[in-house]
Amino acid sequence: MALTMISNLFKKLAAITPTVIPKRLLTLNIDQAFDNKVYRLHLLEHGPPTTSELEKERGLKLFQEMDLVRRVENALAGLYREKKIRGFCHLVVGQEAVCVGVHSVMRPQDTIITSYRCHGWAVLKCMDRVGIIAELLGHRSGVARGKGGSMHIYGPQFFGGNGIVGAHVPLGVGISMKHKYTNSDAISVVLYGDGAANQGQVFESFNMAKLFKLPVLFIVENNYYGLGTASDRSSANPEYYRASSFLPGVRCSGMDILTVIETTKFGFQHILDGKGPIILEMMTYRYFGHSMSDPGTSYRDRNEISQVREKKDCLQHMKHLLMDSKLATEEEIKAIEGKNKELTTRDTEMALKGTETPVEELTADCYKFYPDKMRLPKMLTWVPHKNFGKYDSAKR
């Protein structure tokens, strides 16, 4: 009787015609979406300046960092396609202006916490690039000894790399509370995406940050898609800079690094002037899918991706800006690109020489005291166990 009922149920389900959600066609106005001359303000009388000064040395450094981040990410994409990187791998290609621009404003005492799309920040925080690549390969020479992978990378003043969508935002508020409690002038920079912007804990974080007037800078990296869902399909209010009725906000282009820098400076000064937390929304775009397992074309038009690459690519924009303003020659640009290519190739080759993290280290660094063996979830399956201690890149 029960089998007959189940059989009939499956027949009814099979007869249902599924509703196919159409692909989000090219409704994105590329020029308006990434207009670097327009700021949108919330609860503010004035915004960041619309002009910026740039010296040659700083301009070349910004370009070098953006180019290096992109080359490292593209190298990781290649390793993933070769099945040398397994599991999750979320790339920041297309969004380099945000991480490089924000990082250029930060001081040594400031802290950063972000989502799982964190490789760019790991590179910028002067971490061991070989160790970063090795971490994604699952090698014991990785910065987390191969146990953290793509989403869990940490470093000095860099609190990750966090795998749960939006869960790191309250952690960032906690870090800002530490800054205030210790009478430090440090600022906690908290980055999250449009996909996390509607998480309940984000709004709870807004409340606590404002209530205690904490030194926290909220930055929304709005790349228009949370996994495979366009922001205008998932949000009643996709203007995340005005997500709070009591926090001021600014929206700017995240594809122009100078705009990112001026907006970040504005946010920093707002906090340092004692006005409390602020939200910055930076409109950016990712060229790859949500992760490497996502082709990124089932929910958006290929023409949209190609148009952003052609018209608004942050790296090409910076290159042309430097050359058009006579701050750099084509030869200087090519020299930077060549050096970065050489470094990335060398680092990748060194990382590939590593060995996989052994099974006895699977449970290391979890507890203070350890038995000689640790039982796995499978009954009566025991593995040798050892604590390998603190990671030391010099002993790789």
Coordinates of C-alpha atoms in Angstrom, one line a residue:
M1 CA 0.0 0.0 0.0
A2 CA 2.7 2.4 1.0
L3 CA 4.8 1.6 -2.1
T4 CA 1.8 2.3 -4.3
M5 CA 1.2 5.7 -2.6
I6 CA 4.9 6.6 -3.1
S7 CA 4.8 5.4 -6.7
N8 CA 1.7 7.6 -7.4
L9 CA 3.3 10.6 -5.7
F10 CA 6.4 10.4 -7.9
K11 CA 4.2 10.1 -11.0
K12 CA 2.4 13.3 -10.0
L13 CA 5.7 15.1 -9.4
A14 CA 7.0 13.9 -12.7
A15 CA 3.9 15.3 -14.4
I16 CA 4.5 18.8 -13.0
T17 CA 6.0 21.2 -15.5
P18 CA 8.8 23.0 -13.7
T19 CA 8.9 26.8 -13.8
V20 CA 12.0 28.0 -15.6
I21 CA 13.3 31.3 -14.3
P22 CA 14.6 33.2 -17.3
K23 CA 18.2 34.3 -17.5
R24 CA 18.8 37.9 -16.3
L25 CA 19.3 39.5 -19.6
L26 CA 21.4 42.6 -20.2
T27 CA 19.5 45.1 -18.2
L28 CA 22.6 46.4 -16.5
N29 CA 23.6 49.9 -17.8
I30 CA 27.3 49.5 -17.8
D31 CA 28.1 53.2 -17.8
Q32 CA 25.6 54.1 -15.1
A33 CA 26.4 51.1 -12.9
F34 CA 30.1 52.0 -12.7
D35 CA 30.0 55.8 -13.0
N36 CA 33.1 57.0 -11.2
K37 CA 31.9 60.6 -11.2
V38 CA 28.7 60.0 -9.2
Y39 CA 28.3 59.4 -5.5
R40 CA 25.0 58.5 -3.9
L41 CA 24.6 59.6 -0.3
H42 CA 22.5 58.5 2.7
L43 CA 22.1 60.6 5.8
L44 CA 25.1 62.8 4.7
E45 CA 25.2 66.4 3.6
H46 CA 28.3 65.9 1.5
G47 CA 30.4 63.0 0.2
P48 CA 33.9 62.2 -0.9
P49 CA 35.7 64.6 -3.3
T50 CA 35.2 64.1 -7.0
T51 CA 38.9 64.7 -7.9
S52 CA 42.0 62.9 -6.8
E53 CA 45.7 63.5 -6.9
L54 CA 48.1 60.7 -7.8
E55 CA 51.9 60.6 -7.8
K56 CA 53.8 58.4 -10.2
E57 CA 55.4 56.1 -7.6
R58 CA 52.1 55.5 -5.8
G59 CA 50.3 55.0 -9.1
L60 CA 52.7 52.4 -10.3
K61 CA 52.5 50.6 -6.9
L62 CA 48.7 50.5 -7.1
F63 CA 48.9 49.0 -10.6
Q64 CA 51.5 46.5 -9.6
E65 CA 49.3 45.2 -6.7
M66 CA 46.2 45.0 -8.9
D67 CA 48.1 43.2 -11.6
L68 CA 49.7 40.8 -9.1
V69 CA 46.4 39.9 -7.5
R70 CA 44.8 39.1 -10.8
R71 CA 47.8 37.0 -12.0
V72 CA 47.7 35.0 -8.7
E73 CA 44.0 34.4 -9.1
N74 CA 44.3 33.4 -12.7
A75 CA 47.1 30.9 -11.7
L76 CA 44.7 29.4 -9.1
A77 CA 42.0 29.1 -11.7
G78 CA 44.5 27.1 -13.9
L79 CA 45.4 24.8 -11.0
Y80 CA 41.7 24.3 -10.3
R81 CA 41.0 23.3 -13.9
E82 CA 43.9 20.9 -13.7
K83 CA 42.2 19.3 -10.6
K84 CA 45.2 20.2 -8.5
I85 CA 42.9 22.4 -6.3
R86 CA 39.9 20.6 -4.9
G87 CA 36.8 21.9 -3.1
F88 CA 35.8 25.6 -3.0
C89 CA 37.7 28.3 -4.9
H90 CA 36.2 31.8 -5.1
L91 CA 38.1 34.3 -7.2
V92 CA 38.2 38.0 -7.0
V93 CA 39.1 38.6 -10.7
G94 CA 37.4 41.9 -11.8
Q95 CA 37.1 43.3 -8.2
E96 CA 40.8 44.0 -7.6
A97 CA 40.3 47.8 -7.4
V98 CA 38.3 47.4 -4.2
C99 CA 40.8 45.3 -2.2
V100 CA 43.8 47.2 -3.4
G101 CA 42.2 50.6 -3.0
V102 CA 40.9 50.0 0.5
H103 CA 44.2 48.4 1.5
S104 CA 46.1 51.4 0.3
V105 CA 44.2 53.6 2.8
M106 CA 44.6 51.3 5.8
R107 CA 47.2 51.9 8.5
P108 CA 49.3 49.2 10.2
Q109 CA 47.0 49.2 13.2
D110 CA 43.8 48.8 11.3
T111 CA 42.2 45.3 10.9
I112 CA 40.4 43.6 8.1
I113 CA 37.9 40.8 8.0
T114 CA 36.1 39.6 4.9
S115 CA 34.2 36.7 3.2
Y116 CA 35.5 33.6 1.5
R117 CA 36.5 35.7 -1.6
C118 CA 39.7 36.5 0.2
H119 CA 42.8 35.6 -1.9
G120 CA 43.4 39.2 -2.9
W121 CA 43.5 40.3 0.7
A122 CA 45.9 37.5 1.6
V123 CA 48.3 38.6 -1.1
L124 CA 48.1 42.3 -0.1
K125 CA 48.7 41.6 3.6
C126 CA 52.3 40.6 2.6
M127 CA 51.6 36.9 3.4
D128 CA 53.7 34.2 1.9
R129 CA 52.3 33.8 -1.7
V130 CA 53.8 30.3 -2.0
G131 CA 52.1 29.4 1.3
I132 CA 48.8 30.8 0.0
I133 CA 48.9 28.7 -3.2
A134 CA 50.1 25.7 -1.2
E135 CA 47.1 26.2 1.1
L136 CA 44.7 25.8 -1.8
L137 CA 46.6 22.8 -3.0
G138 CA 46.1 21.1 0.4
H139 CA 49.8 21.0 1.1
R140 CA 51.3 21.1 4.6
S141 CA 53.4 24.1 3.5
G142 CA 50.2 26.1 3.2
V143 CA 49.6 29.1 5.5
A144 CA 47.1 27.0 7.5
R145 CA 49.0 23.8 6.9
G146 CA 46.6 22.8 4.1
K147 CA 43.6 22.4 6.4
G148 CA 41.9 25.8 5.8
G149 CA 41.9 25.9 2.1
S150 CA 40.6 28.7 -0.1
M151 CA 38.1 30.2 2.4
H152 CA 40.1 30.1 5.6
I153 CA 43.3 32.2 5.2
Y154 CA 44.6 34.4 8.0
G155 CA 47.5 36.7 8.7
P156 CA 48.7 39.7 10.7
Q157 CA 45.7 42.1 11.2
F158 CA 43.8 39.9 8.7
F159 CA 41.0 37.9 10.3
G160 CA 40.0 35.9 7.2
G161 CA 38.7 34.5 5.0
N162 CA 35.3 33.2 6.5
G163 CA 33.2 30.5 5.0
I164 CA 29.7 31.3 6.3
V165 CA 27.8 34.0 4.4
G166 CA 27.6 37.1 6.6
A167 CA 28.7 35.4 9.8
H168 CA 32.0 37.3 9.9
V169 CA 30.2 40.7 10.1
P170 CA 29.5 40.5 13.8
L171 CA 33.0 39.2 14.3
G172 CA 34.3 42.4 12.7
V173 CA 32.1 44.4 15.1
G174 CA 33.6 42.5 17.9
I175 CA 37.1 43.4 16.7
S176 CA 36.1 47.0 16.6
M177 CA 34.8 46.7 20.2
K178 CA 38.3 45.5 21.1
H179 CA 39.8 48.5 19.4
K180 CA 37.6 50.9 21.5
Y181 CA 38.0 48.9 24.7
T182 CA 41.8 49.2 24.5
N183 CA 41.7 53.0 23.5
S184 CA 43.2 52.3 20.1
D185 CA 42.6 54.5 17.2
A186 CA 42.5 51.4 14.9
I187 CA 39.5 50.9 12.6
S188 CA 37.9 47.5 11.9
V189 CA 37.2 47.2 8.1
V190 CA 34.4 44.7 7.5
L191 CA 33.8 43.7 3.9
Y192 CA 30.8 41.6 2.7
G193 CA 28.9 41.0 -0.5
D194 CA 25.4 41.8 -1.7
G195 CA 24.6 38.2 -1.1
A196 CA 25.3 38.7 2.6
A197 CA 23.7 42.1 2.9
N198 CA 20.2 40.8 3.9
Q199 CA 21.5 38.4 6.6
G200 CA 19.9 39.1 9.9
Q201 CA 23.2 39.2 11.8
V202 CA 24.3 42.0 9.5
F203 CA 21.5 44.3 10.8
E204 CA 22.2 43.2 14.4
S205 CA 25.8 44.3 13.8
F206 CA 24.6 47.7 12.5
N207 CA 22.6 48.2 15.7
M208 CA 25.5 47.3 18.1
A209 CA 28.0 49.3 16.1
K210 CA 25.8 52.4 16.3
L211 CA 24.7 51.8 19.9
F212 CA 28.3 51.7 21.1
K213 CA 29.7 54.1 18.5
L214 CA 32.3 51.6 17.4
P215 CA 35.1 52.3 15.0
V216 CA 33.9 50.0 12.2
L217 CA 33.8 50.6 8.5
F218 CA 31.2 48.4 6.7
I219 CA 32.0 47.9 3.0
V220 CA 29.6 46.2 0.7
E221 CA 31.3 44.7 -2.4
N222 CA 28.2 44.7 -4.6
N223 CA 29.1 42.6 -7.7
Y224 CA 25.4 42.3 -8.6
Y225 CA 25.1 38.6 -8.0
G226 CA 24.8 36.6 -4.8
L227 CA 25.8 33.1 -6.0
G228 CA 23.5 33.0 -9.0
T229 CA 20.8 35.4 -8.0
A230 CA 20.8 39.0 -9.2
S231 CA 20.6 41.5 -6.3
D232 CA 17.4 43.1 -7.8
R233 CA 15.7 39.7 -7.5
S234 CA 16.7 39.0 -3.9
S235 CA 16.5 42.4 -2.3
A236 CA 13.5 44.6 -1.7
N237 CA 16.1 47.4 -1.4
P238 CA 19.2 46.6 -3.5
E239 CA 20.7 50.0 -2.5
Y240 CA 22.7 48.6 0.4
Y241 CA 24.4 51.9 1.3
R242 CA 21.0 53.0 2.7
A243 CA 20.2 49.7 4.3
S244 CA 20.1 51.3 7.8
S245 CA 17.9 54.1 9.0
F246 CA 20.5 55.2 11.5
L247 CA 23.8 54.6 9.7
P248 CA 25.0 57.0 7.0
G249 CA 26.2 55.5 3.7
V250 CA 27.9 56.2 0.4
R251 CA 27.7 54.4 -2.9
C252 CA 30.5 54.7 -5.4
S253 CA 32.1 52.9 -8.4
G254 CA 34.3 50.0 -7.3
M255 CA 35.9 49.7 -10.8
D256 CA 37.9 52.9 -10.5
I257 CA 40.6 52.6 -7.9
L258 CA 41.0 56.3 -7.3
T259 CA 37.3 56.6 -6.5
V260 CA 37.6 53.6 -4.1
I261 CA 40.5 55.3 -2.4
E262 CA 38.7 58.7 -2.0
T263 CA 35.6 57.0 -0.7
T264 CA 37.6 54.9 1.8
K265 CA 39.4 58.0 3.0
F266 CA 36.1 59.6 3.5
G267 CA 34.8 56.7 5.6
F268 CA 38.0 56.6 7.7
Q269 CA 37.8 60.3 8.4
H270 CA 34.1 60.0 9.3
I271 CA 35.0 57.4 12.0
L272 CA 38.1 59.2 13.2
D273 CA 36.1 62.4 13.7
G274 CA 34.0 60.5 16.2
K275 CA 30.9 60.3 14.1
G276 CA 30.6 56.5 14.4
P277 CA 30.3 53.7 11.9
I278 CA 29.4 54.2 8.2
I279 CA 28.5 52.0 5.2
L280 CA 30.3 52.2 1.9
E281 CA 28.8 50.4 -1.1
M282 CA 31.2 49.8 -3.9
M283 CA 29.8 48.7 -7.2
T284 CA 32.0 46.1 -8.8
Y285 CA 31.9 43.0 -10.9
R286 CA 33.3 39.5 -10.9
Y287 CA 34.2 37.9 -14.2
F288 CA 34.2 34.3 -13.0
G289 CA 31.2 32.5 -11.6
H290 CA 30.4 32.5 -7.9
S291 CA 33.1 29.8 -7.5
M292 CA 35.1 27.8 -9.9
S293 CA 32.4 25.2 -10.1
D294 CA 29.9 27.8 -11.4
P295 CA 30.3 28.7 -15.1
G296 CA 28.7 32.0 -14.3
T297 CA 26.7 32.2 -17.5
S298 CA 23.4 30.4 -16.6
Y299 CA 22.0 33.5 -14.8
R300 CA 23.6 36.3 -16.7
D301 CA 24.2 37.2 -20.4
R302 CA 27.7 36.6 -21.8
N303 CA 27.4 40.0 -23.4
E304 CA 27.1 41.6 -20.0
I305 CA 30.4 40.1 -18.9
S306 CA 32.2 41.0 -22.1
Q307 CA 30.9 44.6 -22.0
V308 CA 32.1 45.1 -18.4
R309 CA 35.5 43.7 -19.4
E310 CA 35.7 45.9 -22.4
K311 CA 34.4 49.2 -21.0
K312 CA 35.0 49.1 -17.2
D313 CA 37.8 46.7 -16.4
C314 CA 39.6 48.2 -13.3
L315 CA 43.1 47.0 -14.3
Q316 CA 42.9 48.3 -17.9
H317 CA 41.4 51.6 -16.6
M318 CA 44.4 52.1 -14.3
K319 CA 46.8 51.2 -17.0
H320 CA 45.4 53.8 -19.4
L321 CA 45.1 56.4 -16.7
L322 CA 48.8 56.1 -15.9
M323 CA 49.9 56.3 -19.6
D324 CA 47.4 59.0 -20.6
S325 CA 48.5 61.2 -17.8
K326 CA 52.1 60.6 -18.6
L327 CA 52.8 59.1 -15.2
A328 CA 54.1 55.9 -16.8
T329 CA 55.3 54.7 -20.1
E330 CA 54.3 51.6 -21.9
E331 CA 57.7 50.1 -21.2
E332 CA 57.3 50.7 -17.4
I333 CA 53.9 49.0 -17.5
K334 CA 55.2 46.0 -19.4
A335 CA 58.1 45.8 -16.9
I336 CA 55.7 45.5 -14.0
E337 CA 53.6 43.0 -15.8
G338 CA 56.6 40.9 -16.7
K339 CA 57.9 40.9 -13.2
N340 CA 54.5 39.9 -11.8
K341 CA 54.3 37.1 -14.3
E342 CA 57.7 35.9 -13.3
L343 CA 56.9 36.0 -9.6
T344 CA 53.5 34.2 -10.0
T345 CA 55.1 31.4 -12.1
R346 CA 57.9 31.0 -9.6
D347 CA 55.6 30.9 -6.6
T348 CA 53.2 28.4 -8.3
E349 CA 56.1 26.1 -9.2
M350 CA 57.4 26.2 -5.6
A351 CA 54.0 25.5 -4.1
L352 CA 53.5 22.5 -6.4
K353 CA 56.7 20.9 -5.0
G354 CA 55.0 20.6 -1.6
T355 CA 53.4 17.4 -0.1
E356 CA 49.9 16.8 1.0
T357 CA 49.1 17.3 4.7
P358 CA 49.3 13.9 6.3
V359 CA 46.2 12.3 7.9
E360 CA 47.8 12.4 11.4
E361 CA 47.6 16.2 11.3
L362 CA 43.8 16.1 10.5
T363 CA 42.9 16.9 14.2
A364 CA 46.0 18.9 15.1
D365 CA 45.7 22.3 16.8
C366 CA 42.1 21.6 18.0
Y367 CA 42.8 20.9 21.6
K368 CA 45.5 21.6 24.2
F369 CA 46.1 18.0 25.1
Y370 CA 45.9 15.0 22.7
P371 CA 45.8 11.3 22.9
D372 CA 48.2 9.4 20.7
K373 CA 45.4 8.4 18.3
M374 CA 42.2 10.1 17.3
R375 CA 39.0 8.2 16.4
L376 CA 37.4 9.2 13.1
P377 CA 33.6 9.3 12.7
K378 CA 33.7 5.9 11.2
M379 CA 33.5 3.4 14.1
L380 CA 36.7 1.8 15.2
T381 CA 38.7 3.8 12.7
W382 CA 41.7 5.3 14.4
V383 CA 44.5 7.5 13.0
P384 CA 47.7 8.6 14.5
H385 CA 47.5 12.1 15.9
K386 CA 50.1 14.8 16.5
N387 CA 50.3 18.5 17.2
F388 CA 52.7 20.1 14.8
G389 CA 52.6 23.5 16.5
K390 CA 52.7 27.0 15.1
Y391 CA 53.2 27.5 11.3
D392 CA 56.6 28.8 10.4
S393 CA 57.2 29.6 6.7
A394 CA 60.9 29.6 7.3
K395 CA 60.7 25.8 8.1
R396 CA 58.7 24.9 5.0

